[in-house]
Coordinates of C-alpha atoms in Angstrom, one line a residue:
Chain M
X1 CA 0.0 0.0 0.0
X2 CA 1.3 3.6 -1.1
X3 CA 1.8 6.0 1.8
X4 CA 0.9 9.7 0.0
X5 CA -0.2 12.0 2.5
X6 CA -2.9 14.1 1.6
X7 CA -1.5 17.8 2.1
X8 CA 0.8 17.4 -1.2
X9 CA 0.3 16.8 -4.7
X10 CA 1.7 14.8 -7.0
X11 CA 2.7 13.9 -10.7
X12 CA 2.1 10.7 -13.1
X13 CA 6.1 10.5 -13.0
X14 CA 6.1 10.3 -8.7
X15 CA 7.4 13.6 -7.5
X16 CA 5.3 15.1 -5.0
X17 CA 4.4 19.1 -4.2
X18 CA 4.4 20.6 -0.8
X19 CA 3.2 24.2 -0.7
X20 CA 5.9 26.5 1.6
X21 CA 4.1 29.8 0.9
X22 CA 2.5 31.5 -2.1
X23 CA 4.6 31.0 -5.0
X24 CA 7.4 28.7 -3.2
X25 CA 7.2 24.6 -3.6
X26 CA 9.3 21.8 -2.3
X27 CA 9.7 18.7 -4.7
X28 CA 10.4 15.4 -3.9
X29 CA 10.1 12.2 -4.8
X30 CA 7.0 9.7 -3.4
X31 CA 7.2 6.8 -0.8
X32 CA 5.9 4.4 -3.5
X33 CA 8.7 5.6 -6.2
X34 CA 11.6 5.3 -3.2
X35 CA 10.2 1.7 -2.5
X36 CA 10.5 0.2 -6.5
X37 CA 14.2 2.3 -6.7
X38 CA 15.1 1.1 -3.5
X39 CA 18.3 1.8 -1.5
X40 CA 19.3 5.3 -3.2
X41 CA 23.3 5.9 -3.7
X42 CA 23.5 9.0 -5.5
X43 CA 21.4 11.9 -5.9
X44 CA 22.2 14.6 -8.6
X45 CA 20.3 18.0 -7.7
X46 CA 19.8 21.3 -9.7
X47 CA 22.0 24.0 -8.9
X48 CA 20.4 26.9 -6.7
X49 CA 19.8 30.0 -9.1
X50 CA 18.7 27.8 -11.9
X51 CA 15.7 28.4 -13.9
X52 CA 13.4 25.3 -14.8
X53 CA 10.2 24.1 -17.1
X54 CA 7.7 22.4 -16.2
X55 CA 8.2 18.5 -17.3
X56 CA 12.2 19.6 -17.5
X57 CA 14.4 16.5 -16.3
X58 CA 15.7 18.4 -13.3
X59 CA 17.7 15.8 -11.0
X60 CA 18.4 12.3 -10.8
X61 CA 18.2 10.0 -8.4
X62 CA 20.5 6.5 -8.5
X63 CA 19.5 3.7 -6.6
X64 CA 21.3 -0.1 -6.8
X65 CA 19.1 -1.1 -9.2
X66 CA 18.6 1.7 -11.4
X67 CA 19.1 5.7 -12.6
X68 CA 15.5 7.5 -12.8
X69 CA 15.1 11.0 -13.7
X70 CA 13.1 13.4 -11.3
X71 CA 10.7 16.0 -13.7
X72 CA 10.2 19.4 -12.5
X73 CA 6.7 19.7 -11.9
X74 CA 6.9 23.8 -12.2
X75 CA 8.0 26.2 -14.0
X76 CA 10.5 28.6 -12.2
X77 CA 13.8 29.3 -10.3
X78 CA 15.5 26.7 -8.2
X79 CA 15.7 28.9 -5.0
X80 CA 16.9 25.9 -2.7
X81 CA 18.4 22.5 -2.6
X82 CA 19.1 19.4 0.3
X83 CA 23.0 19.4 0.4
X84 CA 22.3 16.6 3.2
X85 CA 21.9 14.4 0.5
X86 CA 25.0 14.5 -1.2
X87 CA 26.3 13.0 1.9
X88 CA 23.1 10.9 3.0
X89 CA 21.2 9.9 -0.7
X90 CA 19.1 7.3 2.0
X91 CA 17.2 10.1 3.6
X92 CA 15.1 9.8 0.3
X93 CA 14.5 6.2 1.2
X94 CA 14.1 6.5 5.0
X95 CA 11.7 10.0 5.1
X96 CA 10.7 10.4 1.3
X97 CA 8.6 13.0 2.5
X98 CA 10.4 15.0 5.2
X99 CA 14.4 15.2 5.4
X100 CA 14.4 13.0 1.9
X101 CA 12.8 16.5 -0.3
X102 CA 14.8 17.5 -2.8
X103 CA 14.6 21.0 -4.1
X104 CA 12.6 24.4 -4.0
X105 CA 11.3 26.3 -6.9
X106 CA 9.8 29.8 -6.8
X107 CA 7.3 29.1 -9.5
X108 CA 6.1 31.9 -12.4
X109 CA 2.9 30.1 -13.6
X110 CA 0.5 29.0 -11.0
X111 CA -1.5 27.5 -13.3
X112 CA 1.1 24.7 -13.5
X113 CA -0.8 23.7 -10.1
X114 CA -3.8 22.4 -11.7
X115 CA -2.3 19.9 -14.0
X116 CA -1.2 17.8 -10.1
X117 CA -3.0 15.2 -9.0
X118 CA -4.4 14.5 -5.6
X119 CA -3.0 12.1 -2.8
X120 CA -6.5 9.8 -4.0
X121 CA -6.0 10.1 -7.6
X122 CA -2.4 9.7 -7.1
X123 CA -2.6 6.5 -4.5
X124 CA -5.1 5.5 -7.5
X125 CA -3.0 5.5 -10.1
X126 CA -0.2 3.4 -8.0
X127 CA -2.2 0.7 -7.5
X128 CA -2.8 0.3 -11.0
X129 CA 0.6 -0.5 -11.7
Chain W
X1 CA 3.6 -17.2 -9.1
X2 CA 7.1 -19.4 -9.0
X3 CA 8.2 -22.3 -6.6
X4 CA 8.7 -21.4 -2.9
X5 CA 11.4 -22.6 -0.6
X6 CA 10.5 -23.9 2.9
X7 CA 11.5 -20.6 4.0
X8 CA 8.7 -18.7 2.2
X9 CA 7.2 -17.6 4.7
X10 CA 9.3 -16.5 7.2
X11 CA 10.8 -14.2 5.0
X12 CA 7.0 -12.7 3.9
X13 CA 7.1 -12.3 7.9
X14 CA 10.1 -10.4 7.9
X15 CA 8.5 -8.1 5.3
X16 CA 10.4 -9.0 2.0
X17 CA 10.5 -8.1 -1.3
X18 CA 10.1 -10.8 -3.1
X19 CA 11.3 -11.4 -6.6
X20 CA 11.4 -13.9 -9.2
X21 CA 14.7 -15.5 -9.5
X22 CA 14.8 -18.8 -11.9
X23 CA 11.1 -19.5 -11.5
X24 CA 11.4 -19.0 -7.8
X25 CA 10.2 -16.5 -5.5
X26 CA 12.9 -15.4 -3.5
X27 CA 13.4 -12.5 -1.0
X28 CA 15.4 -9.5 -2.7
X29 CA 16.0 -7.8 0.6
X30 CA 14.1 -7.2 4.1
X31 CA 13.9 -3.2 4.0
X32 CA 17.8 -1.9 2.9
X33 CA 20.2 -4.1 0.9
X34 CA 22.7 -1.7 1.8
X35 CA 22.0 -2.2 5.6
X36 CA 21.9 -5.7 4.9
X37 CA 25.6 -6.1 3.1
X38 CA 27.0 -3.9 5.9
X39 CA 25.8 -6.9 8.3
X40 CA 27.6 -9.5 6.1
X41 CA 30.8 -7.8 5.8
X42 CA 30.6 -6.0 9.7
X43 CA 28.7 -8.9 11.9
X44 CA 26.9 -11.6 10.3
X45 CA 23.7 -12.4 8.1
X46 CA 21.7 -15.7 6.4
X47 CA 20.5 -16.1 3.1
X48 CA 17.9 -18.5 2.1
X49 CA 20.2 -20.6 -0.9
X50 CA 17.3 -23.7 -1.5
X51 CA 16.4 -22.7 -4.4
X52 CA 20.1 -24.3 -5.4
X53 CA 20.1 -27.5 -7.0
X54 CA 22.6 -30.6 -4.9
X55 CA 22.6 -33.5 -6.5
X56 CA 24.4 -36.7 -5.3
X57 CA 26.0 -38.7 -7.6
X58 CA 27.1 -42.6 -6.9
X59 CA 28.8 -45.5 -8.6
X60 CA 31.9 -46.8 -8.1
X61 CA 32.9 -45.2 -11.2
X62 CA 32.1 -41.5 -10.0
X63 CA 35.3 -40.6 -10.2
X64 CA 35.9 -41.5 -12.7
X65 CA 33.1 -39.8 -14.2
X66 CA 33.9 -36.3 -13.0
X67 CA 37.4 -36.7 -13.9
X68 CA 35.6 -36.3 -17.3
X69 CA 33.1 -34.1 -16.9
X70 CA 34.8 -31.5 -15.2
X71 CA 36.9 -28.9 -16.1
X72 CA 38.6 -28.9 -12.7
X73 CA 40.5 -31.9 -11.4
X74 CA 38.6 -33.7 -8.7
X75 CA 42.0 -35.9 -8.0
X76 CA 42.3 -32.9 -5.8
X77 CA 40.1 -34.2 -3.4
X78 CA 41.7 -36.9 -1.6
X79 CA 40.3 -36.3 1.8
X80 CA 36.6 -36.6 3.3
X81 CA 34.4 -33.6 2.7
X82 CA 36.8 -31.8 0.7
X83 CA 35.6 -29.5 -1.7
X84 CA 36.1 -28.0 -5.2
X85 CA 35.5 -25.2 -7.4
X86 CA 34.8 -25.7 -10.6
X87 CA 33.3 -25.3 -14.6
X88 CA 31.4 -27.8 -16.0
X89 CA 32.5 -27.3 -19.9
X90 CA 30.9 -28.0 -23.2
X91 CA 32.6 -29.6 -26.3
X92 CA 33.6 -25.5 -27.5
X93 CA 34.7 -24.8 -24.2
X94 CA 32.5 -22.6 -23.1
X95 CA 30.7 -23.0 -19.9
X96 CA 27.8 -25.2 -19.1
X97 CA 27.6 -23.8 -15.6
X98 CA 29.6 -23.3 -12.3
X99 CA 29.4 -25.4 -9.5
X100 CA 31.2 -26.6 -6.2
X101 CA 31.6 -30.4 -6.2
X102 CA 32.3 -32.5 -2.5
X103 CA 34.0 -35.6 -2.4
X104 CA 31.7 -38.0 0.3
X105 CA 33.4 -41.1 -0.5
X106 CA 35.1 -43.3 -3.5
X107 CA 31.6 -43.9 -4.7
X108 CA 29.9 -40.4 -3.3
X109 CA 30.3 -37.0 -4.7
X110 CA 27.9 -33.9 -4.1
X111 CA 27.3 -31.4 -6.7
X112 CA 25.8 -27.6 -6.0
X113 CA 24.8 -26.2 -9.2
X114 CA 22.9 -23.0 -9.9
X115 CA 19.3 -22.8 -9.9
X116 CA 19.3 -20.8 -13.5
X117 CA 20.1 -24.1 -15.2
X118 CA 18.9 -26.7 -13.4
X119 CA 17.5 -28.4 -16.4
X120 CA 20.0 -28.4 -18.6
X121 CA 22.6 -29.3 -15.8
X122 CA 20.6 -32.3 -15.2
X123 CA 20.1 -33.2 -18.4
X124 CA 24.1 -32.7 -19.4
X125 CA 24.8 -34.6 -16.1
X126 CA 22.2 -37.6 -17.1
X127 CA 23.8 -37.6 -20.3
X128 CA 27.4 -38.5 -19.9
X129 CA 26.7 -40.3 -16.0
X130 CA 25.2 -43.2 -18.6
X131 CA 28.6 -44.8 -19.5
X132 CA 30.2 -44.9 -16.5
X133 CA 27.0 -46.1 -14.5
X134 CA 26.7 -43.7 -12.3
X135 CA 23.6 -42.9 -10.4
X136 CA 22.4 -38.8 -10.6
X137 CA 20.0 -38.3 -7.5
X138 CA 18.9 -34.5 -7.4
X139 CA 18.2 -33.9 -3.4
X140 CA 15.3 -32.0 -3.3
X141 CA 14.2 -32.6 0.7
X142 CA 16.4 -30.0 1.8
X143 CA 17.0 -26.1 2.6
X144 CA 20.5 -24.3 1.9
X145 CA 21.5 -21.7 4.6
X146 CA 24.5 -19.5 3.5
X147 CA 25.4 -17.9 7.3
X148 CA 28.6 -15.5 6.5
X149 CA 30.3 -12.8 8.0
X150 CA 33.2 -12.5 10.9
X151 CA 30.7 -13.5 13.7
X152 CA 28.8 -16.3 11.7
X153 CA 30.9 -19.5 12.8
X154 CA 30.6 -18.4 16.4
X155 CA 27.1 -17.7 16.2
X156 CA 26.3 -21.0 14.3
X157 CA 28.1 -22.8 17.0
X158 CA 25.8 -22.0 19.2
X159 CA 23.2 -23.5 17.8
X160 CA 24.5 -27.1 16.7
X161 CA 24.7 -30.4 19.1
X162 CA 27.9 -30.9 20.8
X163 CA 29.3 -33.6 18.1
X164 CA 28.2 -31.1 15.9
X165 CA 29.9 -28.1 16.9
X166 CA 32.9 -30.1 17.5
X167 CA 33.2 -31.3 13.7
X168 CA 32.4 -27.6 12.8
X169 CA 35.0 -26.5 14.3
X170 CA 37.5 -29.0 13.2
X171 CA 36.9 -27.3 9.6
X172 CA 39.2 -25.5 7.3
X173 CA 38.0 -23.4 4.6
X174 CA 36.4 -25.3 1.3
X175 CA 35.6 -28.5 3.8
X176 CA 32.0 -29.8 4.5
X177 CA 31.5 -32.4 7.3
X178 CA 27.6 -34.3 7.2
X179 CA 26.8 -34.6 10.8
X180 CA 23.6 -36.0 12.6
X181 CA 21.1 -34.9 9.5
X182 CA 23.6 -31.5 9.2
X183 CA 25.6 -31.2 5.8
X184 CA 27.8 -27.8 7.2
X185 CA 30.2 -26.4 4.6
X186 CA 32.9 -23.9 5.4
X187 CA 32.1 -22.0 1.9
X188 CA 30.6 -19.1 0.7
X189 CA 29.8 -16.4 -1.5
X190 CA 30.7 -13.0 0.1
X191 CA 34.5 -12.9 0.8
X192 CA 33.7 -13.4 4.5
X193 CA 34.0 -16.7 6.6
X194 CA 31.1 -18.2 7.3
X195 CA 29.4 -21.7 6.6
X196 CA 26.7 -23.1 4.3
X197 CA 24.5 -25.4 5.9
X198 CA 22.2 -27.9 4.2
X199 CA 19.5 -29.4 6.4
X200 CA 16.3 -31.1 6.1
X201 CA 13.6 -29.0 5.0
X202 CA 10.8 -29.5 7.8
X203 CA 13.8 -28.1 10.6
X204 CA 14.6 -25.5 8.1
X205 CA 12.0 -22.6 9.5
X206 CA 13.2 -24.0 13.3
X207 CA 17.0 -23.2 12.3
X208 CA 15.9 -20.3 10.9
X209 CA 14.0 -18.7 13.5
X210 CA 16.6 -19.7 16.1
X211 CA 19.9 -18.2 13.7
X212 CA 17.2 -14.9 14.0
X213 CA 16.9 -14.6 17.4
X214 CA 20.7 -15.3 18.0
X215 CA 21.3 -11.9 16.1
X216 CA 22.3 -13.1 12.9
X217 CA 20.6 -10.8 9.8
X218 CA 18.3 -11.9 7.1
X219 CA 19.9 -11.6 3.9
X220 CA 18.4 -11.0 0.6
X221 CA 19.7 -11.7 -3.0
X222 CA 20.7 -7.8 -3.7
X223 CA 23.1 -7.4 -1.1
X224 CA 24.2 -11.3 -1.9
X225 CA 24.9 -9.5 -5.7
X226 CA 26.8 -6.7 -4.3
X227 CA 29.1 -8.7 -1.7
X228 CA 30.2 -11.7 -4.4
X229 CA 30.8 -8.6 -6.8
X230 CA 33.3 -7.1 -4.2
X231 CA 34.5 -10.5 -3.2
X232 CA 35.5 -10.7 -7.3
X233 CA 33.3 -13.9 -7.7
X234 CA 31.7 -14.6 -11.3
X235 CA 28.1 -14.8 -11.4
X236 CA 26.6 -17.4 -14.2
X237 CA 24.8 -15.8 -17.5
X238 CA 27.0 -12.8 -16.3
X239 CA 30.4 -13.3 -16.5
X240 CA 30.4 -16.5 -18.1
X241 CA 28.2 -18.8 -20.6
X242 CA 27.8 -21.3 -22.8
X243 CA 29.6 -19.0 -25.5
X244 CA 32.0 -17.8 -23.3
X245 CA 35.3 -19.6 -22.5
X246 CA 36.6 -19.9 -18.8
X247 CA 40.3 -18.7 -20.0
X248 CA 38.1 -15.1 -20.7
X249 CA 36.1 -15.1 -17.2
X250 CA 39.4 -15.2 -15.1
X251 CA 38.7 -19.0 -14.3
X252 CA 41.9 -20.0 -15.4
X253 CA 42.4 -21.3 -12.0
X254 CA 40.0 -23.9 -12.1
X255 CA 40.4 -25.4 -15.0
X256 CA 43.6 -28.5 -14.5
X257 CA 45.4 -28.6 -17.2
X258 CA 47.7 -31.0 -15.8
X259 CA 48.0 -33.9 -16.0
X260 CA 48.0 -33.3 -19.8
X261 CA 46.5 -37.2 -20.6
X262 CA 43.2 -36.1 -18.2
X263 CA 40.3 -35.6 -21.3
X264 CA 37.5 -33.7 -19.9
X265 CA 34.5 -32.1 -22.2
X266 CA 35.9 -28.8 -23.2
X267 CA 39.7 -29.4 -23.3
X268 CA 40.3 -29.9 -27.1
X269 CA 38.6 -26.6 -27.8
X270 CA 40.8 -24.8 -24.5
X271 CA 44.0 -26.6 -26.3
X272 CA 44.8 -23.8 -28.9
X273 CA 44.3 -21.1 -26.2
X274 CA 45.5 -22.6 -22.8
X275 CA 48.6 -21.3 -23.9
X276 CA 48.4 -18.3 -26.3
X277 CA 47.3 -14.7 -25.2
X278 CA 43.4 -14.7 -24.9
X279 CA 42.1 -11.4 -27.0
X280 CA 39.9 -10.6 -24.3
X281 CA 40.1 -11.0 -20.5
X282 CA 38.0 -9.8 -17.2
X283 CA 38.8 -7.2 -15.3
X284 CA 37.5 -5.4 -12.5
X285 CA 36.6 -1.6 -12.6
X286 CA 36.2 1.2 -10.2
X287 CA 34.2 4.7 -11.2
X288 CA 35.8 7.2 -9.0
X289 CA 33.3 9.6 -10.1
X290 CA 29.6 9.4 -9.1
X291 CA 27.2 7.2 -10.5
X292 CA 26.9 3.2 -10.9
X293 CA 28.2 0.5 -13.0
X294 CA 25.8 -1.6 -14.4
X295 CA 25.9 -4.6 -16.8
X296 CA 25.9 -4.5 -20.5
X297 CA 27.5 -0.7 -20.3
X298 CA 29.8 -0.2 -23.2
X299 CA 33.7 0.4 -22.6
X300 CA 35.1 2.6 -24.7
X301 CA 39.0 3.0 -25.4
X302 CA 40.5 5.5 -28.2
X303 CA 36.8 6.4 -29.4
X304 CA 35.8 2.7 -30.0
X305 CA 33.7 0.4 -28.1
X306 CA 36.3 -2.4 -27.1
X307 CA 34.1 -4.1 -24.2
X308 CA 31.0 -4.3 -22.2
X309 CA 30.6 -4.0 -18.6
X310 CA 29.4 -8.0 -17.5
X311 CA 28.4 -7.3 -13.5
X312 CA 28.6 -3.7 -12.1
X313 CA 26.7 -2.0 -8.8
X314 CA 27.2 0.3 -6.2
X315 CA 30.1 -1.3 -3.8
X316 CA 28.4 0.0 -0.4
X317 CA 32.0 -1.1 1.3
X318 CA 34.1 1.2 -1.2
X319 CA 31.0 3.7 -1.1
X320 CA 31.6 3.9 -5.3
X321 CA 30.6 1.9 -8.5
X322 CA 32.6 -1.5 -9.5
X323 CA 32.1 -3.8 -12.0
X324 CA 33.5 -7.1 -13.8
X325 CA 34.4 -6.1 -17.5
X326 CA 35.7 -8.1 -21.0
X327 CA 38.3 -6.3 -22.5
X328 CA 40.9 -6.3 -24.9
X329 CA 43.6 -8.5 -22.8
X330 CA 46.3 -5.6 -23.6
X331 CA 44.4 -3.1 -21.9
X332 CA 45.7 -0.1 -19.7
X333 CA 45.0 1.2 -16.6
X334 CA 42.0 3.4 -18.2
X335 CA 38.9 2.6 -19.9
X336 CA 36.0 4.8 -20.5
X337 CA 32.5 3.4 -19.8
X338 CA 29.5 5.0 -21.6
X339 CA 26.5 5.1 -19.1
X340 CA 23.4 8.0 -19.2
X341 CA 24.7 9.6 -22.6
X342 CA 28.4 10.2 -20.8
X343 CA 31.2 8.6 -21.2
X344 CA 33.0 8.5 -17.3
X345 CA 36.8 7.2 -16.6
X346 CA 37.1 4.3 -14.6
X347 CA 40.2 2.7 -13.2
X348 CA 41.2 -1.0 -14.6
X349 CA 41.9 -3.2 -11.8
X350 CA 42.6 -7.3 -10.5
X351 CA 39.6 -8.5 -8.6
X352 CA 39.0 -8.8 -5.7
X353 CA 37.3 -5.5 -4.5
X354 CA 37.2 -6.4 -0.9
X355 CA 38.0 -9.3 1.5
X356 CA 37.4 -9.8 5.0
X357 CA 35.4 -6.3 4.8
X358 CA 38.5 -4.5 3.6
X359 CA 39.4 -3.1 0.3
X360 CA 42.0 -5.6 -1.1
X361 CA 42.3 -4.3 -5.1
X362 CA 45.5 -3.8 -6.9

């Protein structure tokens, strides 16, 4: 069973949303998409001051059994990024939601928002897989 | 839905991910493969290995018979419960499979082949054991515990009978001993110390349980990946095949050439090359930079692809990627390997990676 708590949104490609004020969002990637990578080795962030699309391959995260791309769900400028994982990529496995996030974005087109699904429609779609 | 071991269900309890490995559903890890190879190499952990295939072969021709069959030379096992590494060849010399052979008696042997080709093992097997009348009997009432790591002996001890913990004890490295319904074999397949036990099936979820609860880690078949690949062990259908000779899988070891009148399957196709220069040998390789080595990457050397990358992960002891790789035998001490749309320099090195939980590579 996928644990998606229902305060963030999410995408078709497993990142998740988490609102930190009006235009600011933290990114990371879901509980169910940490479990199929599983034990993460590398992590490969933006860089701070960047400027993203939305849908742009943004990061990547390596696991021991494969190399998956993380899609920025926004549109907008990389404002922050978790340095703790260069040293600790396992935070993504051990609190996917919390000290596992991976980056911020400022975003410049709110209307990017509406295309995000649910934590039902996204807990949905992982059980059809 | 594939074939279950007796232990099944003790590893569902333990919360397993459970994959399909050779039609058999087998635990891939408990929670962190990572956590779990640190176990192996720092304390101790047990993998469920029953999904193996032993058979036991008899006749007073057995030896014969494996004389023949054999790539290495199981004259080498003069004494009781010695055992052998070894390739099992075809006519081309390329390799049938890999498997440990024990010498029981003059008209015993055990074989532990891989569970990938039990068929065709027992089939080849069947095949030649005809003219020398040997009897092929797989064993299939059993479970395979592989316990490993510094503190597995002592923690296995523990658990056995008095006779039994006194004939564990008595044994060197590559020996087995069979002991009140026990088969325990100093062997492995991490680069730690450790045992393999073989015992029957309905006390397999007791031993199990009882290993558990004396602190010993349940294992799965990721982190068993990761430790033989630092341990510089080949891995069937990886580093070798059936197309693939053992002279280019750095198994020259195990295959006895002498003495030169032996004839075993295989050795009139090794003759031209036992001693020439190969044109391609395995190596081991270590990516300094980040990301991970993975099988069937392409090595690249002066602009052209000269390899591929056979077994490759993340070596949590080394906390960087390593890999097995064919190569040009003249290679440097460089190679490029393409992975992600990059090309990334990785070192050439002799396997092993690590032994005894230390990095041992030259």
């Amino acid at each position: 069973m996928s644990n998606a708590p229902s305060h963030l949104r999410y995408t078709r490609s497993h990142e998740w949303i988490e609102t930190i004020s009006d235009d600011t969002y933290r990114i990371g990637i879901s509980d169910h998409a940490q479990d199929l990578l599983g034990d993460m080795v590398f992590i490969e962030l933006p860089e701070a001051g960047s400027t993203v699309s939305a849908s742009d391959e943004c990061a990547v995260v390596e696991s021991v059994k494969a190399a998956s791309d993380v899609y920025s769900p926004l549109s907008g400028e990389i404002i922050e990024i978790n340095e703790a994982l260069e040293d600790s990529p396992d935070l993504v496995n051990r609190d996917p939601y919390g000290d596992g996030w991976l980056f911020t974005v400022k975003a410049t087109d709110s209307s990017e928002l509406d295309e995000l699904m649910s934590a039902d429609e996204y807990v949905a779609l992982t059980n059809e897989e | 839905m594939g074939a279950k071991t007796a232990l099944y269900q003790e590893h569902l309890n333990l919360g397993a991910k459970i994959v399909d490995f050779a039609g058999w559903d087998m635990p891939l890890h408990y929670g962190s493969q990572v956590e779990e190879h640190y176990k192996v190499r720092g304390e101790a952990g047990m993998f469920d290995v029953s999904h193996m295939t032993f058979v036991d072969l008899n006749g007073p021709r057995v030896r014969e018979f494996l004389r023949y069959l054999l790539a290495n030379n199981v004259d080498r096992l003069q004494t009781y419960g010695r055992a052998l590494y070894t390739c099992m060849l075809n006519e081309q010399g390329g390799v049938v499979d890999d498997l440990i052979v024990y010498f029981l008696d003059e008209e015993h042997f055990r074989l532990v082949v891989n569970a990938g080709t039990h068929d065709k093992d027992m089939a080849w097997i069947e095949r030649h054991a005809a003219a020398y009348d040997v009897t092929v009997n797989e064993i299939t009432d059993v479970a395979l515990l592989a316990i490993q790591g510094p503190d597995a002996r002592h923690k296995v001890h523990h658990l056995l009978s008095d006779v039994q913990r006194e004939k564990a004890q008595a044994l060197v490295p590559f020996n087995a001993v069979e002991t009140e319904g026990f088969f325990i074999s100093r062997t492995g397949y991490t680069g730690e110390d450790g045992y393999e036990v073989m015992i029957p099936q309905d006390q397999a979820v007791d031993f199990w349980r009882r290993l558990h609860k004396a602190g010993v880690h349940p294992v799965g078949l990721g982190a068993r990946d990761t430790l033989r690949l630092e341990a510089g062990m080949d891995l069937y259908s990886a580093e070798m095949d059936e197309e693939t000779s053992p002279l280019e899988a750095g198994l020259k070891w195990t295959v006895a050439w002498e003495p030169l009148e032996r004839d075993f399957i295989g050795r009139k196709a090794l003759e031209p090359q036992y001693n020439a220069t190969p044109a391609r040998k395995l190596v081991g390789l270590i990516l300094d930079d980040r990301g991970v080595l993975r099988s069937h990457q392409r090595v690249i050397l002066d602009g052209e692809v000269v390899g591929k990358v056979t077994s490759g992960s993340f070596s949590p002891t080394l906390g960087k990627a390593i890999a097995f790789a064919r190569v040009p035998f003249d290679v440097g001490e460089r190679v490029l390997v393409e992975m992600r749309g990059k090309q990334l320099p990785a070192r050439v090195v002799k396997p092993p990676f690590v032994r005894h939980g230390k990095a041992c590579f030259e």
